[in-house]
PDB file of C-alpha atoms in Angstrom:
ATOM      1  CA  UNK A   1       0.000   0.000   0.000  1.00  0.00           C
ATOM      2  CA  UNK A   2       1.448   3.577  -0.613  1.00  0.00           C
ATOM      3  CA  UNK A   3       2.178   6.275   1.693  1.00  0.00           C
ATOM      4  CA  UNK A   4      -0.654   7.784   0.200  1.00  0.00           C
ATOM      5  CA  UNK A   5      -3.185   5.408   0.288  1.00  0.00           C
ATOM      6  CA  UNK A   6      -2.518   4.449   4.171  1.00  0.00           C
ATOM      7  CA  UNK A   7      -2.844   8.154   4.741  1.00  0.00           C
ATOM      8  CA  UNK A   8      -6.379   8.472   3.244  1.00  0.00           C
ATOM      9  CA  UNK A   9      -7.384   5.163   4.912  1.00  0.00           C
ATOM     10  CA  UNK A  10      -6.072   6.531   7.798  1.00  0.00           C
ATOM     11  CA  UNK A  11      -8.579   9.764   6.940  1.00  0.00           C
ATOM     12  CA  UNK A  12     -11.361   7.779   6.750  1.00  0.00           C
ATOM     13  CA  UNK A  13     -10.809   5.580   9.601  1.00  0.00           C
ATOM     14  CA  UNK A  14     -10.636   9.299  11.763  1.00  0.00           C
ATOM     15  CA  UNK A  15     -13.584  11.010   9.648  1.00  0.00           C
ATOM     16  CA  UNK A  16     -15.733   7.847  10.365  1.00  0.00           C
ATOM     17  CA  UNK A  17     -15.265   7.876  14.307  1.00  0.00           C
ATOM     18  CA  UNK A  18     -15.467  11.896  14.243  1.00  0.00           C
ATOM     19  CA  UNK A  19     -18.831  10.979  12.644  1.00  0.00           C
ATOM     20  CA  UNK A  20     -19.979   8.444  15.006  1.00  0.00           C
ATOM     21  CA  UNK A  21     -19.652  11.050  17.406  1.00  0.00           C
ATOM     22  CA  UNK A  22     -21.200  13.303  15.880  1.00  0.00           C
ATOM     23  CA  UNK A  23     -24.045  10.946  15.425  1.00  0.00           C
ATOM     24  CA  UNK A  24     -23.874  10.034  19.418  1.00  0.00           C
ATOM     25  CA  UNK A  25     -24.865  13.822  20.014  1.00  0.00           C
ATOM     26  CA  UNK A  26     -27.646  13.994  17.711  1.00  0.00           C
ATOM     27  CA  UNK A  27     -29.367  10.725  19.107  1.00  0.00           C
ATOM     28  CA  UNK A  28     -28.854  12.719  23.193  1.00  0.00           C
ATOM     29  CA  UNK A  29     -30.331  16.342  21.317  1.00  0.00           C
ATOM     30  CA  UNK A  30     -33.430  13.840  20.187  1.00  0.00           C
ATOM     31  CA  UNK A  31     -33.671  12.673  23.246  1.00  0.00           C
ATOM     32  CA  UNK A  32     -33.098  15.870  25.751  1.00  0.00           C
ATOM     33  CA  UNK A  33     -35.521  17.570  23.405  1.00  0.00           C
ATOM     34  CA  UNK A  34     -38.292  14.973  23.719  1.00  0.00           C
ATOM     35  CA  UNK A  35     -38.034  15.607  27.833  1.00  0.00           C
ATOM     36  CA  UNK A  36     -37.937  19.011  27.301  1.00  0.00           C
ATOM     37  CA  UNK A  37     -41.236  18.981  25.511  1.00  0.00           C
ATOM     38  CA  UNK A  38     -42.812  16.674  27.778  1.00  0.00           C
ATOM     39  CA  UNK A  39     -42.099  19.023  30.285  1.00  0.00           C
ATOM     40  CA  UNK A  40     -43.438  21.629  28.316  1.00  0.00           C
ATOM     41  CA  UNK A  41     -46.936  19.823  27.912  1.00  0.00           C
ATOM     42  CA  UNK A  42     -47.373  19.896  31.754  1.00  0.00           C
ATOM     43  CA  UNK A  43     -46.611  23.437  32.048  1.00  0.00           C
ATOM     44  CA  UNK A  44     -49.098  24.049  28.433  1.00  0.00           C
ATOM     45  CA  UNK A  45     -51.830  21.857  30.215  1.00  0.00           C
ATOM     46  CA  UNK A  46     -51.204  23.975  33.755  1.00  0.00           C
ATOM     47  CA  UNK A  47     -51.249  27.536  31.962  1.00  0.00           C
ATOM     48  CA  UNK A  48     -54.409  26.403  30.003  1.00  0.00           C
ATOM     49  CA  UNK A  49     -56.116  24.966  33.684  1.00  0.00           C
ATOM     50  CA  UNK A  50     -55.683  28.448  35.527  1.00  0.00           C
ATOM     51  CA  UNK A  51     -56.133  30.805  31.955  1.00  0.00           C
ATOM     52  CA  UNK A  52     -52.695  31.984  31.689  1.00  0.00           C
ATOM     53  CA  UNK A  53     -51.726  33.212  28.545  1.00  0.00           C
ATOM     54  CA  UNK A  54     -49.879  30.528  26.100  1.00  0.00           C
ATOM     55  CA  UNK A  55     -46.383  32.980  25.854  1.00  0.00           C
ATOM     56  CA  UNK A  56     -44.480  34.389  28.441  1.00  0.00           C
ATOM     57  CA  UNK A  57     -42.466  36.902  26.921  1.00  0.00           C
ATOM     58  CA  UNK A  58     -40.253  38.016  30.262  1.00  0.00           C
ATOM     59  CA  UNK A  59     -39.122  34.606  30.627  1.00  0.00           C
ATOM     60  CA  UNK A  60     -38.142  34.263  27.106  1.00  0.00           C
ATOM     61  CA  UNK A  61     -36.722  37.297  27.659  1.00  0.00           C
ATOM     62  CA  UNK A  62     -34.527  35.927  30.410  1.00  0.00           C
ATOM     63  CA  UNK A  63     -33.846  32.396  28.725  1.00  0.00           C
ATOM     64  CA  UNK A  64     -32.504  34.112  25.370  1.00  0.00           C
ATOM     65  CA  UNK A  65     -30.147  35.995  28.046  1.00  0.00           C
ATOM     66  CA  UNK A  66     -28.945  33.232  30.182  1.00  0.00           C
ATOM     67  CA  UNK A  67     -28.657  30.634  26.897  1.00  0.00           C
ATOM     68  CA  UNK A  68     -26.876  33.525  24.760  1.00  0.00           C
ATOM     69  CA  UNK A  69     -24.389  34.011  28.104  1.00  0.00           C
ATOM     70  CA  UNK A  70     -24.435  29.598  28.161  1.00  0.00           C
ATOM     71  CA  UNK A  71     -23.297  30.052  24.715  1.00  0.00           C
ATOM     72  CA  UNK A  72     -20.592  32.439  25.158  1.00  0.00           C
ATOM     73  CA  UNK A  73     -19.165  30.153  28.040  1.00  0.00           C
ATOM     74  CA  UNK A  74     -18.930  27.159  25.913  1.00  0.00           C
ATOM     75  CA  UNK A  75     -17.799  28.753  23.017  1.00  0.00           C
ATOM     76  CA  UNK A  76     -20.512  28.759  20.753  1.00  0.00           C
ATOM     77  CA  UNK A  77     -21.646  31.496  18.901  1.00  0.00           C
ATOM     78  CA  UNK A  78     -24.375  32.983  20.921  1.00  0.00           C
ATOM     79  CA  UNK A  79     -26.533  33.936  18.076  1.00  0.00           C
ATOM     80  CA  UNK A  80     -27.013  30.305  17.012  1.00  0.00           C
ATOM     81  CA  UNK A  81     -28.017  29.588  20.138  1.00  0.00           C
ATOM     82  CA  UNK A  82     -30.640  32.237  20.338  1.00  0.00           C
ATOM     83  CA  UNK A  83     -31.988  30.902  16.855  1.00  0.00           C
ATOM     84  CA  UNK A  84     -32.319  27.338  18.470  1.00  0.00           C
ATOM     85  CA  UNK A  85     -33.983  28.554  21.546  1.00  0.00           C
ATOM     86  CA  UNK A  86     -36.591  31.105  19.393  1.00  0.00           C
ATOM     87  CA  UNK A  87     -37.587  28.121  17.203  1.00  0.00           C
ATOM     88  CA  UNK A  88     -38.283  25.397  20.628  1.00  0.00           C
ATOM     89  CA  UNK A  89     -39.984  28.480  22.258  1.00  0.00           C
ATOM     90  CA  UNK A  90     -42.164  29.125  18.761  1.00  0.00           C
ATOM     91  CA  UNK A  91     -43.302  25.701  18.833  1.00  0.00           C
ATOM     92  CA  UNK A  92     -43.647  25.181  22.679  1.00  0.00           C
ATOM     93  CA  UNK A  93     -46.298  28.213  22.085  1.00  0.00           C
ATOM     94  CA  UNK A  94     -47.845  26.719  19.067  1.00  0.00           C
ATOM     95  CA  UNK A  95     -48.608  23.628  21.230  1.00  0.00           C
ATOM     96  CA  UNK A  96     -49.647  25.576  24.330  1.00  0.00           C
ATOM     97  CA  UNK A  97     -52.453  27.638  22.047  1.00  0.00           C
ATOM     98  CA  UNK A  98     -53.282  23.846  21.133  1.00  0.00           C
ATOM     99  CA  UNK A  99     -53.622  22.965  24.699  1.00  0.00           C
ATOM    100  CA  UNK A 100     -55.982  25.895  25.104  1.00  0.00           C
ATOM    101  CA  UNK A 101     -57.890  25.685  22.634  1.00  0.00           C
ATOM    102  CA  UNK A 102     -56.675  28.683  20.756  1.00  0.00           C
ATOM    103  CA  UNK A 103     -55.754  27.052  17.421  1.00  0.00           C
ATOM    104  CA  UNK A 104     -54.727  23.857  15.509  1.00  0.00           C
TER     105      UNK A 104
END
């Protein structure tokens, strides 16, 4: 085998692991996000029992602060991380206003 073929085995051996990894993560985000949403569907089913409102836009408010701050910590950039959070707060509203009644 030449020196360049063991070195692009080599590669692929690395790139494959890296990717396993990579996969590893995905399969815990999955699975942290499906507790976070059940979660969620207690606290849509307990605003909905007492007529609170589906959003709560001061503790939004605070999460975007304290995950953008998270973010900064751990290196990532804190806009991403503001993006992710908007879109699981958009659709933990959409499924509170289900929970209430207030749309499909």
């Amino acid at each position: 085998m030449s020196d360049t073929a063991a070195a692009s085995d080599d590669a692929l051996r690395k790139l494959e692991a890296i990717r396993q990894s990579i996969d590893n993560i995905d399969a815990a985000l999955i699975h942290l996000l499906a507790e976070r949403f059940k979660f969620t569907q207690g606290v849509g089913e307990l605003k909905a029992a007492n007529g609170l409102p589906p959003a709560d836009l001061e503790r939004e408010t605070r999460q975007i602060k304290r995950l953008r701050a998270l973010a900064e910590e751990s290196h990532l950039d804190p806009d991403l991380a503001e993006k992710f959070l908007n879109f699981i707060v958009a659709e933990v509203i959409h499924h509170h206003r289900r929970i209430a009644g207030e749309g499909e």
